[in-house]
Amino acid sequence: MNIKYIAVVFSILFLSCAKKDNAAESQNPSIAVTVTTIDTSAVVTYTDLNATTAYLIKNTIKANVTGYLDRVNVVSNDFVKKGQLLFSLKTKEAKVLGNTINNIDPNLHFGNALKVNATSDGFVSAVNVQQGDYVQEGDALAIINDAKSFSVVLSLPYELKKFVKVQQQLEMYLPDGTSTSVIVDNFAPTVDPASQTQNVILKLVKAQNIPENLIVKIRIKKSSAANTISLPKSAVLSDETQTDFWVMKMTNDSTAIRTAVKKGIESDGRIEILSPSFNLSDRILVSGNYGVSDTIKVKISTK
């Protein structure tokens, strides 16, 4: 009887302890978290500004004599080469008397048309006349966008001028998701009085077929912190006033503690950590870290 009684007592005590342990675990459950390690690559801050593609030089092709347009060899959007024949003109006299005079003396070549050639390589943006039109000397026949003058015009806020230098290479992002490099050619000598921006002329490093009046983005690098440590933005927590910052750092495989940090520059979803000096092996919580106490029990999730 005594042995059975003792066995019953021990069973009751064991079950009681088990219930207490389960209760303790339910009151302090492990939080599922994911972790990261520090990154030692450089952190760069930049700003993206809109710019517009443009042909800075537009050559107006004019009639070199008063007369009739004998030939029109171009239409809008044609690409022409310097020296290419665009128009030919005949004076009123040549049109009326040319054949008669040439019959008298063929060596005079009186009825020959006068040629009007392209003055530069480029795209024809407008043709203002058609064959048979009568034009006055000096009338505009067509406009050619000088291919060599193709540029990207950036309206740079004057306070950012210190970040942009002549011959500096910048990255340009097009609306289709592609990018290319441009180089700073020169600065306009004036500033817009209303917006206080200064036009900067950028040239393509590599020639590309990009249309005029396209709005693109130019990336300006403002600062760079090399040989530093950084963490994902989700790892760095703060109070409501954004004055105190901290991370939850793993001390072992199941415990994380609050660690105050001083942050530096922020870029591309990463934050520079100025202090303390973390080790490469340190593990920092990136999820499951919000609204927790200073010390928590955790379970690292591999998902």
mmCIF file of C-alpha atoms in Angstrom:
data_model
loop_
_atom_site.group_PDB
_atom_site.id
_atom_site.type_symbol
_atom_site.label_atom_id
_atom_site.label_comp_id
_atom_site.label_asym_id
_atom_site.label_seq_id
_atom_site.Cartn_x
_atom_site.Cartn_y
_atom_site.Cartn_z
ATOM 1 C CA MET A 1 0.000 0.000 0.000
ATOM 2 C CA ASN A 2 2.774 2.387 0.879
ATOM 3 C CA ILE A 3 4.506 1.804 -2.443
ATOM 4 C CA LYS A 4 1.285 2.390 -4.399
ATOM 5 C CA TYR A 5 0.597 5.523 -2.386
ATOM 6 C CA ILE A 6 4.080 6.902 -3.075
ATOM 7 C CA ALA A 7 3.712 6.149 -6.813
ATOM 8 C CA VAL A 8 0.397 8.031 -6.928
ATOM 9 C CA VAL A 9 1.952 11.048 -5.158
ATOM 10 C CA PHE A 10 4.872 11.161 -7.591
ATOM 11 C CA SER A 11 2.496 10.929 -10.554
ATOM 12 C CA ILE A 12 0.467 13.853 -9.256
ATOM 13 C CA LEU A 13 3.599 15.925 -8.683
ATOM 14 C CA PHE A 14 4.929 15.133 -12.193
ATOM 15 C CA LEU A 15 1.684 16.097 -13.862
ATOM 16 C CA SER A 16 1.550 19.287 -11.836
ATOM 17 C CA CYS A 17 5.067 20.276 -12.913
ATOM 18 C CA ALA A 18 4.277 19.473 -16.533
ATOM 19 C CA LYS A 19 1.205 21.688 -16.414
ATOM 20 C CA LYS A 20 3.256 24.521 -14.921
ATOM 21 C CA ASP A 21 5.873 24.187 -17.686
ATOM 22 C CA ASN A 22 3.179 24.200 -20.357
ATOM 23 C CA ALA A 23 1.572 27.240 -18.748
ATOM 24 C CA ALA A 24 4.917 29.033 -18.675
ATOM 25 C CA GLU A 25 5.502 28.207 -22.324
ATOM 26 C CA SER A 26 2.044 29.475 -23.268
ATOM 27 C CA GLN A 27 2.674 32.725 -21.413
ATOM 28 C CA ASN A 28 6.101 33.213 -23.063
ATOM 29 C CA PRO A 29 5.817 31.627 -26.515
ATOM 30 C CA SER A 30 8.674 31.799 -29.030
ATOM 31 C CA ILE A 31 8.149 34.378 -31.780
ATOM 32 C CA ALA A 32 8.744 33.268 -35.374
ATOM 33 C CA VAL A 33 11.379 35.579 -36.865
ATOM 34 C CA THR A 34 13.713 35.930 -39.820
ATOM 35 C CA VAL A 35 17.244 37.241 -39.483
ATOM 36 C CA THR A 36 19.930 38.904 -41.551
ATOM 37 C CA THR A 37 23.605 39.756 -41.213
ATOM 38 C CA ILE A 38 25.318 43.065 -41.752
ATOM 39 C CA ASP A 39 26.436 44.328 -45.157
ATOM 40 C CA THR A 40 29.801 46.054 -45.572
ATOM 41 C CA SER A 41 29.313 47.358 -49.128
ATOM 42 C CA ALA A 42 29.202 51.122 -49.728
ATOM 43 C CA VAL A 43 25.942 52.997 -49.106
ATOM 44 C CA VAL A 44 25.188 55.689 -51.688
ATOM 45 C CA THR A 45 22.476 58.349 -51.604
ATOM 46 C CA TYR A 46 21.179 59.914 -54.783
ATOM 47 C CA THR A 47 18.308 61.873 -56.254
ATOM 48 C CA ASP A 48 16.534 61.342 -59.583
ATOM 49 C CA LEU A 49 15.653 64.412 -61.655
ATOM 50 C CA ASN A 50 13.578 64.693 -64.820
ATOM 51 C CA ALA A 51 15.276 65.795 -68.026
ATOM 52 C CA THR A 52 14.145 66.153 -71.649
ATOM 53 C CA THR A 53 15.796 65.084 -74.898
ATOM 54 C CA ALA A 54 16.165 67.819 -77.514
ATOM 55 C CA TYR A 55 17.943 68.897 -80.685
ATOM 56 C CA LEU A 56 19.639 72.154 -79.755
ATOM 57 C CA ILE A 57 20.287 73.196 -83.366
ATOM 58 C CA LYS A 58 17.474 73.266 -85.919
ATOM 59 C CA ASN A 59 18.636 74.299 -89.370
ATOM 60 C CA THR A 60 16.091 76.146 -91.507
ATOM 61 C CA ILE A 61 16.542 75.378 -95.200
ATOM 62 C CA LYS A 62 15.638 78.479 -97.221
ATOM 63 C CA ALA A 63 15.002 79.196 -100.868
ATOM 64 C CA ASN A 64 18.112 80.649 -102.523
ATOM 65 C CA VAL A 65 16.151 82.309 -105.306
ATOM 66 C CA THR A 66 12.628 83.421 -106.139
ATOM 67 C CA GLY A 67 10.932 80.887 -108.350
ATOM 68 C CA TYR A 68 9.072 77.604 -108.695
ATOM 69 C CA LEU A 69 9.893 74.379 -106.857
ATOM 70 C CA ASP A 70 10.904 71.979 -109.583
ATOM 71 C CA ARG A 71 11.662 69.043 -107.264
ATOM 72 C CA VAL A 72 10.960 68.166 -103.619
ATOM 73 C CA ASN A 73 13.052 65.179 -102.543
ATOM 74 C CA VAL A 74 12.229 64.919 -98.827
ATOM 75 C CA VAL A 75 9.299 64.516 -96.466
ATOM 76 C CA SER A 76 9.008 64.941 -92.719
ATOM 77 C CA ASN A 77 10.948 62.429 -90.570
ATOM 78 C CA ASP A 78 13.452 61.590 -93.329
ATOM 79 C CA PHE A 79 17.071 61.314 -92.237
ATOM 80 C CA VAL A 80 19.323 63.258 -94.589
ATOM 81 C CA LYS A 81 23.083 63.599 -94.964
ATOM 82 C CA LYS A 82 24.970 66.852 -95.283
ATOM 83 C CA GLY A 83 25.093 67.916 -98.949
ATOM 84 C CA GLN A 84 22.110 65.768 -99.967
ATOM 85 C CA LEU A 85 19.835 67.343 -102.604
ATOM 86 C CA LEU A 86 16.577 68.439 -100.978
ATOM 87 C CA PHE A 87 14.963 70.840 -103.448
ATOM 88 C CA SER A 88 15.525 72.295 -106.886
ATOM 89 C CA LEU A 89 14.198 75.685 -107.977
ATOM 90 C CA LYS A 90 13.604 77.359 -111.306
ATOM 91 C CA THR A 91 13.190 81.078 -111.670
ATOM 92 C CA LYS A 92 10.116 82.429 -113.412
ATOM 93 C CA GLU A 93 12.302 83.572 -116.312
ATOM 94 C CA ALA A 94 13.988 80.184 -116.635
ATOM 95 C CA LYS A 95 10.640 78.413 -116.569
ATOM 96 C CA VAL A 96 9.165 80.671 -119.287
ATOM 97 C CA LEU A 97 12.171 81.402 -121.503
ATOM 98 C CA GLY A 98 14.573 78.589 -120.753
ATOM 99 C CA ASN A 99 13.869 76.360 -123.716
ATOM 100 C CA THR A 100 13.647 79.293 -126.129
ATOM 101 C CA ILE A 101 17.047 80.718 -125.122
ATOM 102 C CA ASN A 102 18.674 77.295 -125.051
ATOM 103 C CA ASN A 103 17.453 76.678 -128.586
ATOM 104 C CA ILE A 104 19.270 79.828 -129.657
ATOM 105 C CA ASP A 105 22.471 78.993 -127.710
ATOM 106 C CA PRO A 106 22.618 75.577 -125.943
ATOM 107 C CA ASN A 107 25.844 76.583 -124.146
ATOM 108 C CA LEU A 108 23.931 79.035 -121.935
ATOM 109 C CA HIS A 109 22.035 76.278 -120.016
ATOM 110 C CA PHE A 110 19.587 78.993 -119.089
ATOM 111 C CA GLY A 111 16.770 76.742 -117.878
ATOM 112 C CA ASN A 112 18.813 74.660 -115.375
ATOM 113 C CA ALA A 113 17.319 74.311 -111.903
ATOM 114 C CA LEU A 114 19.133 75.707 -108.872
ATOM 115 C CA LYS A 115 19.896 73.117 -106.143
ATOM 116 C CA VAL A 116 19.165 73.424 -102.436
ATOM 117 C CA ASN A 117 21.177 70.936 -100.343
ATOM 118 C CA ALA A 118 21.119 69.816 -96.707
ATOM 119 C CA THR A 119 23.495 71.792 -94.498
ATOM 120 C CA SER A 120 23.937 69.012 -91.890
ATOM 121 C CA ASP A 121 23.139 65.427 -91.048
ATOM 122 C CA GLY A 122 19.814 65.126 -89.272
ATOM 123 C CA PHE A 123 16.109 64.409 -89.292
ATOM 124 C CA VAL A 124 13.696 66.537 -91.314
ATOM 125 C CA SER A 125 11.180 67.797 -88.780
ATOM 126 C CA ALA A 126 9.049 69.808 -91.191
ATOM 127 C CA VAL A 127 8.596 70.402 -94.918
ATOM 128 C CA ASN A 128 6.706 73.617 -95.593
ATOM 129 C CA VAL A 129 6.269 73.373 -99.379
ATOM 130 C CA GLN A 130 5.353 71.002 -102.185
ATOM 131 C CA GLN A 131 6.382 70.595 -105.786
ATOM 132 C CA GLY A 132 5.188 73.396 -108.051
ATOM 133 C CA ASP A 133 4.905 76.030 -105.309
ATOM 134 C CA TYR A 134 6.101 79.546 -106.055
ATOM 135 C CA VAL A 135 8.442 80.807 -103.314
ATOM 136 C CA GLN A 136 10.314 83.981 -102.556
ATOM 137 C CA GLU A 137 14.050 84.059 -101.932
ATOM 138 C CA GLY A 138 14.596 83.423 -98.211
ATOM 139 C CA ASP A 139 11.339 81.533 -97.659
ATOM 140 C CA ALA A 140 11.634 78.532 -95.269
ATOM 141 C CA LEU A 141 11.391 75.271 -97.202
ATOM 142 C CA ALA A 142 12.177 72.754 -94.455
ATOM 143 C CA ILE A 143 13.670 72.370 -90.984
ATOM 144 C CA ILE A 144 16.391 69.841 -90.152
ATOM 145 C CA ASN A 145 17.252 68.781 -86.610
ATOM 146 C CA ASP A 146 21.040 68.700 -86.543
ATOM 147 C CA ALA A 147 21.977 65.164 -85.463
ATOM 148 C CA LYS A 148 25.189 66.349 -83.777
ATOM 149 C CA SER A 149 23.220 68.690 -81.526
ATOM 150 C CA PHE A 150 21.128 65.941 -79.890
ATOM 151 C CA SER A 151 21.305 66.483 -76.125
ATOM 152 C CA VAL A 152 19.575 65.851 -72.846
ATOM 153 C CA VAL A 153 18.552 69.053 -71.055
ATOM 154 C CA LEU A 154 18.469 68.776 -67.268
ATOM 155 C CA SER A 155 16.919 71.551 -65.157
ATOM 156 C CA LEU A 156 19.161 71.305 -62.105
ATOM 157 C CA PRO A 157 18.098 72.956 -58.827
ATOM 158 C CA TYR A 158 20.919 75.335 -58.013
ATOM 159 C CA GLU A 159 21.453 73.861 -54.543
ATOM 160 C CA LEU A 160 22.429 70.559 -56.218
ATOM 161 C CA LYS A 161 25.021 72.094 -58.535
ATOM 162 C CA LYS A 162 27.852 71.075 -56.191
ATOM 163 C CA PHE A 163 27.109 67.426 -57.011
ATOM 164 C CA VAL A 164 27.430 67.852 -60.796
ATOM 165 C CA LYS A 165 30.677 68.668 -62.637
ATOM 166 C CA VAL A 166 31.588 69.156 -66.295
ATOM 167 C CA GLN A 167 32.742 65.858 -67.879
ATOM 168 C CA GLN A 168 31.112 63.888 -65.056
ATOM 169 C CA GLN A 169 29.376 60.693 -66.200
ATOM 170 C CA LEU A 170 25.796 60.152 -65.038
ATOM 171 C CA GLU A 171 23.219 57.418 -65.486
ATOM 172 C CA MET A 172 20.080 58.103 -67.541
ATOM 173 C CA TYR A 173 16.924 55.999 -67.181
ATOM 174 C CA LEU A 174 14.410 55.808 -70.048
ATOM 175 C CA PRO A 175 10.650 55.219 -69.646
ATOM 176 C CA ASP A 176 10.963 51.723 -71.177
ATOM 177 C CA GLY A 177 13.107 50.581 -68.246
ATOM 178 C CA THR A 178 16.453 50.718 -70.040
ATOM 179 C CA SER A 179 19.351 52.940 -69.054
ATOM 180 C CA THR A 180 22.372 54.513 -70.685
ATOM 181 C CA SER A 181 25.249 56.785 -69.723
ATOM 182 C CA VAL A 182 25.482 60.510 -70.392
ATOM 183 C CA ILE A 183 28.270 62.981 -69.778
ATOM 184 C CA VAL A 184 27.948 66.562 -68.544
ATOM 185 C CA ASP A 185 28.845 68.868 -71.450
ATOM 186 C CA ASN A 186 28.197 72.377 -70.117
ATOM 187 C CA PHE A 187 26.048 74.602 -67.904
ATOM 188 C CA ALA A 188 23.749 77.341 -69.151
ATOM 189 C CA PRO A 189 24.995 80.811 -68.095
ATOM 190 C CA THR A 190 21.653 81.803 -66.539
ATOM 191 C CA VAL A 191 19.263 80.530 -63.881
ATOM 192 C CA ASP A 192 15.492 80.483 -64.272
ATOM 193 C CA PRO A 193 14.220 83.316 -62.031
ATOM 194 C CA ALA A 194 11.059 81.465 -60.977
ATOM 195 C CA SER A 195 12.271 77.921 -60.333
ATOM 196 C CA GLN A 196 15.924 78.780 -59.556
ATOM 197 C CA THR A 197 17.090 75.934 -61.771
ATOM 198 C CA GLN A 198 20.021 75.953 -64.158
ATOM 199 C CA ASN A 199 19.935 74.050 -67.446
ATOM 200 C CA VAL A 200 22.670 71.451 -67.820
ATOM 201 C CA ILE A 201 23.473 70.028 -71.262
ATOM 202 C CA LEU A 202 24.205 66.296 -71.262
ATOM 203 C CA LYS A 203 25.551 64.256 -74.178
ATOM 204 C CA LEU A 204 25.103 60.549 -74.828
ATOM 205 C CA VAL A 205 28.272 58.536 -74.243
ATOM 206 C CA LYS A 206 27.141 56.073 -76.914
ATOM 207 C CA ALA A 207 24.964 57.089 -79.859
ATOM 208 C CA GLN A 208 21.411 55.747 -79.662
ATOM 209 C CA ASN A 209 18.188 56.283 -81.559
ATOM 210 C CA ILE A 210 16.257 58.241 -78.926
ATOM 211 C CA PRO A 211 13.368 60.534 -79.944
ATOM 212 C CA GLU A 212 13.165 64.222 -79.170
ATOM 213 C CA ASN A 213 11.001 65.512 -76.278
ATOM 214 C CA LEU A 214 11.303 62.251 -74.330
ATOM 215 C CA ILE A 215 11.185 62.739 -70.539
ATOM 216 C CA VAL A 216 13.954 60.732 -68.872
ATOM 217 C CA LYS A 217 15.429 60.531 -65.375
ATOM 218 C CA ILE A 218 18.980 61.508 -64.487
ATOM 219 C CA ARG A 219 20.486 60.047 -61.307
ATOM 220 C CA ILE A 220 22.620 62.463 -59.242
ATOM 221 C CA LYS A 221 24.839 60.924 -56.558
ATOM 222 C CA LYS A 222 24.760 63.068 -53.427
ATOM 223 C CA SER A 223 26.924 61.140 -50.947
ATOM 224 C CA SER A 224 28.711 57.854 -50.514
ATOM 225 C CA ALA A 225 29.807 56.011 -47.375
ATOM 226 C CA ALA A 226 32.436 53.352 -48.069
ATOM 227 C CA ASN A 227 33.833 50.780 -45.634
ATOM 228 C CA THR A 228 30.724 50.976 -43.502
ATOM 229 C CA ILE A 229 28.086 48.569 -42.224
ATOM 230 C CA SER A 230 24.421 48.652 -43.124
ATOM 231 C CA LEU A 231 21.210 46.764 -42.484
ATOM 232 C CA PRO A 232 17.869 46.457 -44.293
ATOM 233 C CA LYS A 233 15.441 49.211 -43.378
ATOM 234 C CA SER A 234 13.062 46.663 -41.828
ATOM 235 C CA ALA A 235 15.731 45.706 -39.256
ATOM 236 C CA VAL A 236 15.996 49.214 -37.765
ATOM 237 C CA LEU A 237 13.176 50.263 -35.413
ATOM 238 C CA SER A 238 12.456 53.665 -33.880
ATOM 239 C CA ASP A 239 10.178 55.473 -31.468
ATOM 240 C CA GLU A 240 7.334 57.777 -32.528
ATOM 241 C CA THR A 241 9.562 60.856 -32.543
ATOM 242 C CA GLN A 242 12.198 59.198 -34.749
ATOM 243 C CA THR A 243 14.919 60.128 -32.262
ATOM 244 C CA ASP A 244 15.840 56.736 -30.794
ATOM 245 C CA PHE A 245 16.747 53.775 -32.988
ATOM 246 C CA TRP A 246 17.442 50.134 -32.184
ATOM 247 C CA VAL A 247 17.661 46.624 -33.568
ATOM 248 C CA MET A 248 16.846 43.225 -32.109
ATOM 249 C CA LYS A 249 20.093 41.247 -32.000
ATOM 250 C CA MET A 250 20.319 37.497 -31.467
ATOM 251 C CA THR A 251 22.381 36.488 -28.430
ATOM 252 C CA ASN A 252 21.908 32.771 -29.059
ATOM 253 C CA ASP A 253 19.689 30.560 -31.199
ATOM 254 C CA SER A 254 16.549 31.359 -29.209
ATOM 255 C CA THR A 255 16.951 34.823 -27.634
ATOM 256 C CA ALA A 256 17.054 38.353 -29.096
ATOM 257 C CA ILE A 257 17.732 41.546 -27.182
ATOM 258 C CA ARG A 258 17.174 45.205 -27.937
ATOM 259 C CA THR A 259 20.370 47.005 -29.005
ATOM 260 C CA ALA A 260 20.469 50.779 -29.470
ATOM 261 C CA VAL A 261 22.040 52.015 -32.713
ATOM 262 C CA LYS A 262 23.009 55.306 -34.300
ATOM 263 C CA LYS A 263 22.062 55.435 -37.963
ATOM 264 C CA GLY A 264 23.708 57.237 -40.862
ATOM 265 C CA ILE A 265 22.590 57.699 -44.464
ATOM 266 C CA GLU A 266 19.707 55.734 -45.939
ATOM 267 C CA SER A 267 19.525 54.511 -49.528
ATOM 268 C CA ASP A 268 17.868 51.761 -51.582
ATOM 269 C CA GLY A 269 16.132 50.261 -48.568
ATOM 270 C CA ARG A 270 19.322 50.045 -46.497
ATOM 271 C CA ILE A 271 20.457 52.091 -43.497
ATOM 272 C CA GLU A 272 24.045 52.814 -42.525
ATOM 273 C CA ILE A 273 24.843 51.877 -38.905
ATOM 274 C CA LEU A 274 27.365 54.257 -37.334
ATOM 275 C CA SER A 275 27.423 52.526 -33.941
ATOM 276 C CA PRO A 276 27.800 50.068 -32.350
ATOM 277 C CA SER A 277 30.332 48.089 -34.365
ATOM 278 C CA PHE A 278 28.646 44.787 -35.211
ATOM 279 C CA ASN A 279 30.511 41.630 -36.191
ATOM 280 C CA LEU A 280 30.024 39.900 -39.531
ATOM 281 C CA SER A 281 28.560 36.909 -37.704
ATOM 282 C CA ASP A 282 25.947 38.905 -35.768
ATOM 283 C CA ARG A 283 22.336 38.045 -36.590
ATOM 284 C CA ILE A 284 19.720 40.808 -36.625
ATOM 285 C CA LEU A 285 15.957 40.362 -36.804
ATOM 286 C CA VAL A 286 14.247 41.658 -39.943
ATOM 287 C CA SER A 287 10.750 40.306 -39.235
ATOM 288 C CA GLY A 288 8.923 39.492 -36.018
ATOM 289 C CA ASN A 289 10.796 42.375 -34.396
ATOM 290 C CA TYR A 290 8.055 45.023 -34.265
ATOM 291 C CA GLY A 291 6.344 45.899 -30.982
ATOM 292 C CA VAL A 292 8.256 43.361 -28.876
ATOM 293 C CA SER A 293 9.859 43.732 -25.448
ATOM 294 C CA ASP A 294 13.564 44.330 -24.849
ATOM 295 C CA THR A 295 14.273 40.596 -24.554
ATOM 296 C CA ILE A 296 12.270 37.978 -26.427
ATOM 297 C CA LYS A 297 12.292 34.258 -27.100
ATOM 298 C CA VAL A 298 12.422 33.566 -30.805
ATOM 299 C CA LYS A 299 12.276 30.760 -33.294
ATOM 300 C CA ILE A 300 14.165 31.400 -36.511
ATOM 301 C CA SER A 301 12.100 30.702 -39.597
ATOM 302 C CA THR A 302 13.846 29.442 -42.719
ATOM 303 C CA LYS A 303 11.059 30.660 -45.053
#
